XYZ file of N, CA and C in Angstrom:
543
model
N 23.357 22.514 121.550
C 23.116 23.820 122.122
C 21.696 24.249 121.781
N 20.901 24.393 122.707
C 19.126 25.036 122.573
C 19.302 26.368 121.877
N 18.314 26.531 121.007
C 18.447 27.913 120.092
C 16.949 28.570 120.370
N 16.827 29.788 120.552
C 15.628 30.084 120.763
C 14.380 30.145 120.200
N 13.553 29.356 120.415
C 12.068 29.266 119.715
C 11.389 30.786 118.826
N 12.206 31.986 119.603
C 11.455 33.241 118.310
C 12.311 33.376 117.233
N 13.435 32.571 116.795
C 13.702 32.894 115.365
C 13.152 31.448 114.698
N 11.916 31.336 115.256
C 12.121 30.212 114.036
C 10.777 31.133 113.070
N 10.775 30.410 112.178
C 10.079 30.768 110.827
C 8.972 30.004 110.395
N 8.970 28.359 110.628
C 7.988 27.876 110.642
C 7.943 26.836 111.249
N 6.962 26.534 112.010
C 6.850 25.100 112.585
C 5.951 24.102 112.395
N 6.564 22.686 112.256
C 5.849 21.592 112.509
C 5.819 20.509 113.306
N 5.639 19.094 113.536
C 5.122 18.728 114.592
C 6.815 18.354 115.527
N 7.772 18.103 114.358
C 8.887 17.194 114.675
C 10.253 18.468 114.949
N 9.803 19.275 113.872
C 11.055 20.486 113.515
C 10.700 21.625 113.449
N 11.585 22.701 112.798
C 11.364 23.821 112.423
C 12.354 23.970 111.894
N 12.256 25.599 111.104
C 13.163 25.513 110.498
C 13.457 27.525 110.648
N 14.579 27.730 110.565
C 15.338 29.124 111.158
C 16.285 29.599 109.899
N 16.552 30.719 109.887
C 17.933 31.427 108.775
C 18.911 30.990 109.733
N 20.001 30.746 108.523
C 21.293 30.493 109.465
C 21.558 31.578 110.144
N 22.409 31.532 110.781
C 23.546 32.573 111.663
C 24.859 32.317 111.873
N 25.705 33.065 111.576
C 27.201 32.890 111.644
C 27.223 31.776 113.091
N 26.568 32.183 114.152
C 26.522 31.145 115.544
C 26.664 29.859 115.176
N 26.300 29.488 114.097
C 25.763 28.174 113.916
C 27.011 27.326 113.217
N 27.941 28.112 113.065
C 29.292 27.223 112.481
C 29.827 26.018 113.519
N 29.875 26.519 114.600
C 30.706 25.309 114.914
C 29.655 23.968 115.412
N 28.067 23.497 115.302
C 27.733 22.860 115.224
C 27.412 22.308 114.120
N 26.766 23.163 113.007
C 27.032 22.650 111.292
C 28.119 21.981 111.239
N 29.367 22.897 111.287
C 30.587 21.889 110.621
C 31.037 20.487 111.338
N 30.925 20.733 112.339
C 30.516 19.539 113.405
C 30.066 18.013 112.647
N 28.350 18.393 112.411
C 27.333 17.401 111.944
C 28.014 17.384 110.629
N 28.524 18.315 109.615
C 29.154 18.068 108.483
C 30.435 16.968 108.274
N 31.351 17.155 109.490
C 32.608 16.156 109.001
C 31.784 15.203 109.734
N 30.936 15.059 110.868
C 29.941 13.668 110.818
C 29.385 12.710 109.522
N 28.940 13.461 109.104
C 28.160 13.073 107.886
C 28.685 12.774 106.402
N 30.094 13.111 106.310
C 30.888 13.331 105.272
C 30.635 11.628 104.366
N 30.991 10.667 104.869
C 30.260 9.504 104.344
C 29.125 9.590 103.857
N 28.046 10.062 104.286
C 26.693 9.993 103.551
C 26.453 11.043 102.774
N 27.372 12.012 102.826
C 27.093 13.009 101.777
C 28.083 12.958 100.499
N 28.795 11.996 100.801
C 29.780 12.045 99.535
C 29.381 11.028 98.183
N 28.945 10.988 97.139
C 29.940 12.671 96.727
C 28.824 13.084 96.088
N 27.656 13.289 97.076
C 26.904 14.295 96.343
C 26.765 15.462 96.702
N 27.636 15.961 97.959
C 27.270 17.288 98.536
C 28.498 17.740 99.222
N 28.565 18.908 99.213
C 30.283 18.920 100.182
C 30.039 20.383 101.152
N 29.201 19.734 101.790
C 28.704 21.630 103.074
C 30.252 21.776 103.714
N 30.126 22.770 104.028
C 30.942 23.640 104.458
C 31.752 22.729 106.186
N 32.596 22.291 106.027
C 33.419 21.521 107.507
C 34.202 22.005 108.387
N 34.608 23.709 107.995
C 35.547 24.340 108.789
C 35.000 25.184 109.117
N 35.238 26.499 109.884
C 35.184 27.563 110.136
C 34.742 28.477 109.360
N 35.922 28.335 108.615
C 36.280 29.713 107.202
C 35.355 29.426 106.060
N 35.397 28.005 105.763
C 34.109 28.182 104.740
C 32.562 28.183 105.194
N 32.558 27.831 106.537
C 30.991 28.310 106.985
C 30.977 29.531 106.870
N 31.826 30.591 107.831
C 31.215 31.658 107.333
C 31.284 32.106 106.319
N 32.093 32.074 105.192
C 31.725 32.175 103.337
C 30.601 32.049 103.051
N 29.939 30.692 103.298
C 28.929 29.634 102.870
C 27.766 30.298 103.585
N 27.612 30.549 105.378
C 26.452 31.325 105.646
C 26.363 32.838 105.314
N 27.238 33.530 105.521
C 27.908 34.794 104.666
C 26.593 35.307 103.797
N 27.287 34.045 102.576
C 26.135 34.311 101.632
C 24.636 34.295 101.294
N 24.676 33.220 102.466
C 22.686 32.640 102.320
C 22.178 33.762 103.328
N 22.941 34.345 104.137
C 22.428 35.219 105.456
C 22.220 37.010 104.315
N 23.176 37.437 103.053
C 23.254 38.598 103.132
C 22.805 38.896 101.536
N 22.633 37.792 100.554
C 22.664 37.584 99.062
C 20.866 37.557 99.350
N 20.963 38.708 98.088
C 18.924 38.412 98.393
C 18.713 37.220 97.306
N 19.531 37.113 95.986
C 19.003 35.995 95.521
C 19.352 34.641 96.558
N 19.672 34.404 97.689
C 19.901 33.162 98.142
C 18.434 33.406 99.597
N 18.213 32.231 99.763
C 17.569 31.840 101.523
C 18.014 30.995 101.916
N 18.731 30.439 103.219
C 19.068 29.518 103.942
C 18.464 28.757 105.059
N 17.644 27.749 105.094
C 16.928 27.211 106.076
C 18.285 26.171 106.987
N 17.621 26.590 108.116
C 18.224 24.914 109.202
C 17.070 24.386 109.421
N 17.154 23.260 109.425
C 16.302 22.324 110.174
C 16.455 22.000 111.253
N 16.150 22.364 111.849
C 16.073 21.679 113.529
C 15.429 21.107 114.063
N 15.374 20.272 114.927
C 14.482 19.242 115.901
C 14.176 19.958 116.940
N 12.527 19.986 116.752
C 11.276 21.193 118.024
C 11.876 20.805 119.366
N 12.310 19.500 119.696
C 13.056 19.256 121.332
C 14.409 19.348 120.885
N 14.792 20.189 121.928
C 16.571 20.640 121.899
C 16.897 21.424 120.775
N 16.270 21.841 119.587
C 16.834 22.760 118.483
C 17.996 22.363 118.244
N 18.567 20.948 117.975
C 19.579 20.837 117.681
C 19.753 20.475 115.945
N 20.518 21.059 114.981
C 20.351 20.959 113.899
C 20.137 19.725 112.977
N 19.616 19.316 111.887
C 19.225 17.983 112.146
C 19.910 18.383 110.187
N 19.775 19.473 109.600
C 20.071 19.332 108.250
C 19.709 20.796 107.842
N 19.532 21.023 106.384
C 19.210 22.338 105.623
C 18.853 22.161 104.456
N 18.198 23.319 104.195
C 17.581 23.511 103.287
C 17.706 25.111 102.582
N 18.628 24.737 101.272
C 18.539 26.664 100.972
C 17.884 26.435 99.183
N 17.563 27.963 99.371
C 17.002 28.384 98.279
C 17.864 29.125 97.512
N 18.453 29.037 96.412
C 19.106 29.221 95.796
C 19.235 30.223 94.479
N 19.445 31.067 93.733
C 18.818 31.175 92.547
C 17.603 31.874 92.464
N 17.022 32.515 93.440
C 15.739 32.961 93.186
C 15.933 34.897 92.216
N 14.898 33.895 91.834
C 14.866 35.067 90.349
C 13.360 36.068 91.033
N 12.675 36.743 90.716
C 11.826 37.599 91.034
C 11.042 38.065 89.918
N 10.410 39.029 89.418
C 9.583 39.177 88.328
C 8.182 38.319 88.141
N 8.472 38.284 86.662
C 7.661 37.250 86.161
C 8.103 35.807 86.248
N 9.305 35.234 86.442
C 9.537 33.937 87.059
C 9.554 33.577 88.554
N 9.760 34.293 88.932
C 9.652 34.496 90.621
C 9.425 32.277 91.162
N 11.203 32.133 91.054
C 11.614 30.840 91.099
C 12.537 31.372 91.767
N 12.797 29.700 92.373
C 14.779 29.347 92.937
C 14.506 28.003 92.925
N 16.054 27.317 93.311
C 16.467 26.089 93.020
C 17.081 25.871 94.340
N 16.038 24.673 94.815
C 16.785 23.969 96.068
C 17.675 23.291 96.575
N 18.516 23.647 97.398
C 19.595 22.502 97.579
C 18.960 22.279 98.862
N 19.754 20.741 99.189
C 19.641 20.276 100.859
C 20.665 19.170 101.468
N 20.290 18.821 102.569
C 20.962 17.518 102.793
C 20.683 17.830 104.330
N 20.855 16.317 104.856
C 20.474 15.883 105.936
C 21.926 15.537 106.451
N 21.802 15.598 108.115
C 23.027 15.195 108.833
C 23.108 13.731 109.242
N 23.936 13.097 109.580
C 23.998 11.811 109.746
C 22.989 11.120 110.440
N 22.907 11.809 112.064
C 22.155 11.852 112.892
C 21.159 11.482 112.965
N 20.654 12.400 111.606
C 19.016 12.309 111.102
C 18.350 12.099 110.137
N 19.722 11.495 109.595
C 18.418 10.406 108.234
C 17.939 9.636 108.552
N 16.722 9.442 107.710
C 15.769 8.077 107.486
C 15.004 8.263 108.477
N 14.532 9.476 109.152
C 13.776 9.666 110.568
C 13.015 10.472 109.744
N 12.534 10.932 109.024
C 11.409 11.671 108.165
C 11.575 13.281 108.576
N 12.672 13.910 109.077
C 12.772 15.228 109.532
C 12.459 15.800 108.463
N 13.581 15.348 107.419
C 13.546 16.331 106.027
C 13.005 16.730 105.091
N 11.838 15.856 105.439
C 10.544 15.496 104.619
C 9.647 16.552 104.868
N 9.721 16.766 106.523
C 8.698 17.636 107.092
C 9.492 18.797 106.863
N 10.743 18.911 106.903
C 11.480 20.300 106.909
C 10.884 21.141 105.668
N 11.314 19.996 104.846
C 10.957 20.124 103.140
C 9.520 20.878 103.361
N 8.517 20.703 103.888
C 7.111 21.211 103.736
C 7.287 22.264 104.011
N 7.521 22.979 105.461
C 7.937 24.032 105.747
C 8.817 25.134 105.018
N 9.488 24.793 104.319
C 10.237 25.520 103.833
C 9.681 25.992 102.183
N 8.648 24.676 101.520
C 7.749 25.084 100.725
C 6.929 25.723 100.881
N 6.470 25.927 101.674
C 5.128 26.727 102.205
C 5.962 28.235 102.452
N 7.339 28.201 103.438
C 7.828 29.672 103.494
C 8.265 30.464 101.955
N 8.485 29.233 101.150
C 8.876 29.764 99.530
C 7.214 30.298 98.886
N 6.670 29.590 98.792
C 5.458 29.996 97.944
C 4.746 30.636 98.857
N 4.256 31.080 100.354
C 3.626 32.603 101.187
C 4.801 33.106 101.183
N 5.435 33.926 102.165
C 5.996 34.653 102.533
C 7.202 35.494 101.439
N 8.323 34.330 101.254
C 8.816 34.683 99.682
C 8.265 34.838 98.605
N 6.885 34.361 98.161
C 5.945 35.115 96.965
C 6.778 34.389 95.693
N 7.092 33.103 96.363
C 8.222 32.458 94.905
C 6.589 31.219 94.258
N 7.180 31.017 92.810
C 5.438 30.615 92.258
C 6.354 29.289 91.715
N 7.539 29.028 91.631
C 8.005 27.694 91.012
C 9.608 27.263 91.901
N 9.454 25.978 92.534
C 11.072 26.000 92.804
C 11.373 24.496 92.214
N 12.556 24.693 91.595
C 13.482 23.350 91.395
C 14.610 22.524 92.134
N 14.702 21.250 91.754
C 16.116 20.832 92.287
C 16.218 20.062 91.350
N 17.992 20.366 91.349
C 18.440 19.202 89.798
C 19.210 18.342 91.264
N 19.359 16.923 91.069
C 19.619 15.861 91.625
C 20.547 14.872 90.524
N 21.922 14.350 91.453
C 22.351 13.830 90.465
C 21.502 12.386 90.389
N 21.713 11.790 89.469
C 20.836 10.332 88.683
C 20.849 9.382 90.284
N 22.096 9.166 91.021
C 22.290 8.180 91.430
C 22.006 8.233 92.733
N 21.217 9.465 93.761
C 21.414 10.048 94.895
C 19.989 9.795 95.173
N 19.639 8.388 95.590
C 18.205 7.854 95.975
C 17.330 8.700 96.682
N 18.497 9.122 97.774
C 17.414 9.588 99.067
C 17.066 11.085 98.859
N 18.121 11.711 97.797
C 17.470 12.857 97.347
C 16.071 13.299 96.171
N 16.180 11.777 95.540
C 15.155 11.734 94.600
C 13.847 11.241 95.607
N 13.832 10.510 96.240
C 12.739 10.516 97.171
C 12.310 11.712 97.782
N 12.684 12.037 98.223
C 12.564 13.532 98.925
C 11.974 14.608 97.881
N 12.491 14.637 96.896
C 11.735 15.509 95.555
C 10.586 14.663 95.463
N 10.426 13.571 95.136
C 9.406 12.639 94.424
C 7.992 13.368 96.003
N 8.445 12.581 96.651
C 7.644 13.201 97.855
C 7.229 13.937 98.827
N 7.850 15.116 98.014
C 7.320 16.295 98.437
C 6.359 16.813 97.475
N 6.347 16.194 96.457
C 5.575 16.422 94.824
C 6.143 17.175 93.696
N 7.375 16.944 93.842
C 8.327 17.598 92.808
C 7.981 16.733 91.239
N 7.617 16.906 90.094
C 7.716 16.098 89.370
C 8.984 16.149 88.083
N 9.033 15.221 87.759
C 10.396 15.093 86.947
C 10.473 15.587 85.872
N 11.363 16.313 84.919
C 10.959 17.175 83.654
C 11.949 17.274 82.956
N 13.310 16.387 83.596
C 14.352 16.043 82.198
C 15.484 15.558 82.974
N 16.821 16.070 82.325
C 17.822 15.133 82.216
C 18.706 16.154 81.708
N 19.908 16.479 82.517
C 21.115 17.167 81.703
C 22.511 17.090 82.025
N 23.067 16.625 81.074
C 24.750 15.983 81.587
C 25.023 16.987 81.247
N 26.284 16.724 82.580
C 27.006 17.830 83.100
C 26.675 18.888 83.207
N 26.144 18.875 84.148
C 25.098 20.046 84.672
C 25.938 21.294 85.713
N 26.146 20.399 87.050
C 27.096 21.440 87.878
C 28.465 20.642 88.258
N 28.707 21.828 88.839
C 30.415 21.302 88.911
C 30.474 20.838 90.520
N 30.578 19.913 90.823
C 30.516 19.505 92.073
C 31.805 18.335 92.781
N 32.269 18.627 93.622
C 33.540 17.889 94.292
C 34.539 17.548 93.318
N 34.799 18.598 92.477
C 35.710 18.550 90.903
C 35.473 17.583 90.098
N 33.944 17.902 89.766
C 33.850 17.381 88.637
C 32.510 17.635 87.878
N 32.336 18.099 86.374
C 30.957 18.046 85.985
C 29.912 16.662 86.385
N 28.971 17.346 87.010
C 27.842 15.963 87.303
C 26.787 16.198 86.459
N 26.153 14.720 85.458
C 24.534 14.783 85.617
C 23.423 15.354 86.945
N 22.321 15.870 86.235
C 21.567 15.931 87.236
C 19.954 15.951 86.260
N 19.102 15.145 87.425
C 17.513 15.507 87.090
C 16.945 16.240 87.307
N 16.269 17.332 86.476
C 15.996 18.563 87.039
C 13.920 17.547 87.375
N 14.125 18.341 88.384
C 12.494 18.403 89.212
C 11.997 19.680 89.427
N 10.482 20.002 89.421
C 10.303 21.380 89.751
C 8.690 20.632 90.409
N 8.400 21.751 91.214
C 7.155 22.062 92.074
C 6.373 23.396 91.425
N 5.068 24.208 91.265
C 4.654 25.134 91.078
C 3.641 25.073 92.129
N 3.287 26.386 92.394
C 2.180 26.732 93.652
C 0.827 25.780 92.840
N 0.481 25.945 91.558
C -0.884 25.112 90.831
C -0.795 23.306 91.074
N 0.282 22.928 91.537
C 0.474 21.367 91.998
C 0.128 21.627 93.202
N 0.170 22.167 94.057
C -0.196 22.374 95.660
C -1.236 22.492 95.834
N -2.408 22.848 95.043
C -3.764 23.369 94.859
C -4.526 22.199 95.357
């Protein structure tokens, strides 16, 4: 389904990237039970109805949260996401990224570029000066994606979050606006 070019937020050559909208459930959950193989078991997005709107609910109305889609610039059809999580304000003026890509569109470099966009909307527009992602140890294509976007690595903590019932390790990575320089 084509989505209209004025909500997007930022663009680049392949994608863009938009706030969710409750609209957007029944193609998310869609690409989600698509993808359920490649996201397991490091990620478990939202596959029904009822927990999309929970799940966008929150990234659409929670000021500590932001919710990016990624979409593909021909057809706006969703390709993955990207939310910001956790953002604190003040003198830390951080959040912590989650993401994941849809079946569709891995290994096609969308998320890579999404990833830029959505750094650039965190550090202008959100006025955020540090973001993280903890990654569990074993989730390649998510450590690439940190590694190369310029996330650098800064530890190690078992049992970190609670994810598909169960405490997971994760590597925490962080970015600051002074690495972008």
């Amino acid at each position: 389904m084509p989505h209209p070019p004025s909500r997007r937020l930022s663009v680049g050559p392949r994608v863009a990237i938009r706030p969710f909208t409750l609209e957007d459930g029944p193609e998310f959950t869609a690409r989600a039970r698509e993808s359920r193989e490649l996201h397991r078991p490091w990620l478990f997005p939202p596959d029904s109805d009822e927990t999309y709107a929970d799940y966008a609910g929150l990234l659409i109305e929670d000021p500590a949260r932001a919710g990016f889609l990624v979409c593909e610039r021909d057809g706006g059809g969703i390709a993955g996401f990207i939310n910001i999580n956790n953002i604190v304000r003040g003198g830390f003026r951080c959040g912590a990224l989650g993401y994941g890509a849809f079946a569709h569109a891995a290994g096609r470099g969308l998320m890579r570029e999404g990833m830029e966009l959505v750094i650039g909307h965190a550090f202008g527009p959100l006025g955020l000066h540090r973001l993280e992602i903890n990654v569990q140890p074993g989730n390649a294509a998510s450590i690439a994606l940190a590694r190369g976007a310029g996330f650098r690595l800064e530890g190690f903590s078992p049992n970190m979050i609670y994810i598909g019932g169960a405490w997971r390790d994760h590597e925490r990575w962080a970015l600051t606006t002074e690495m972008r320089d």
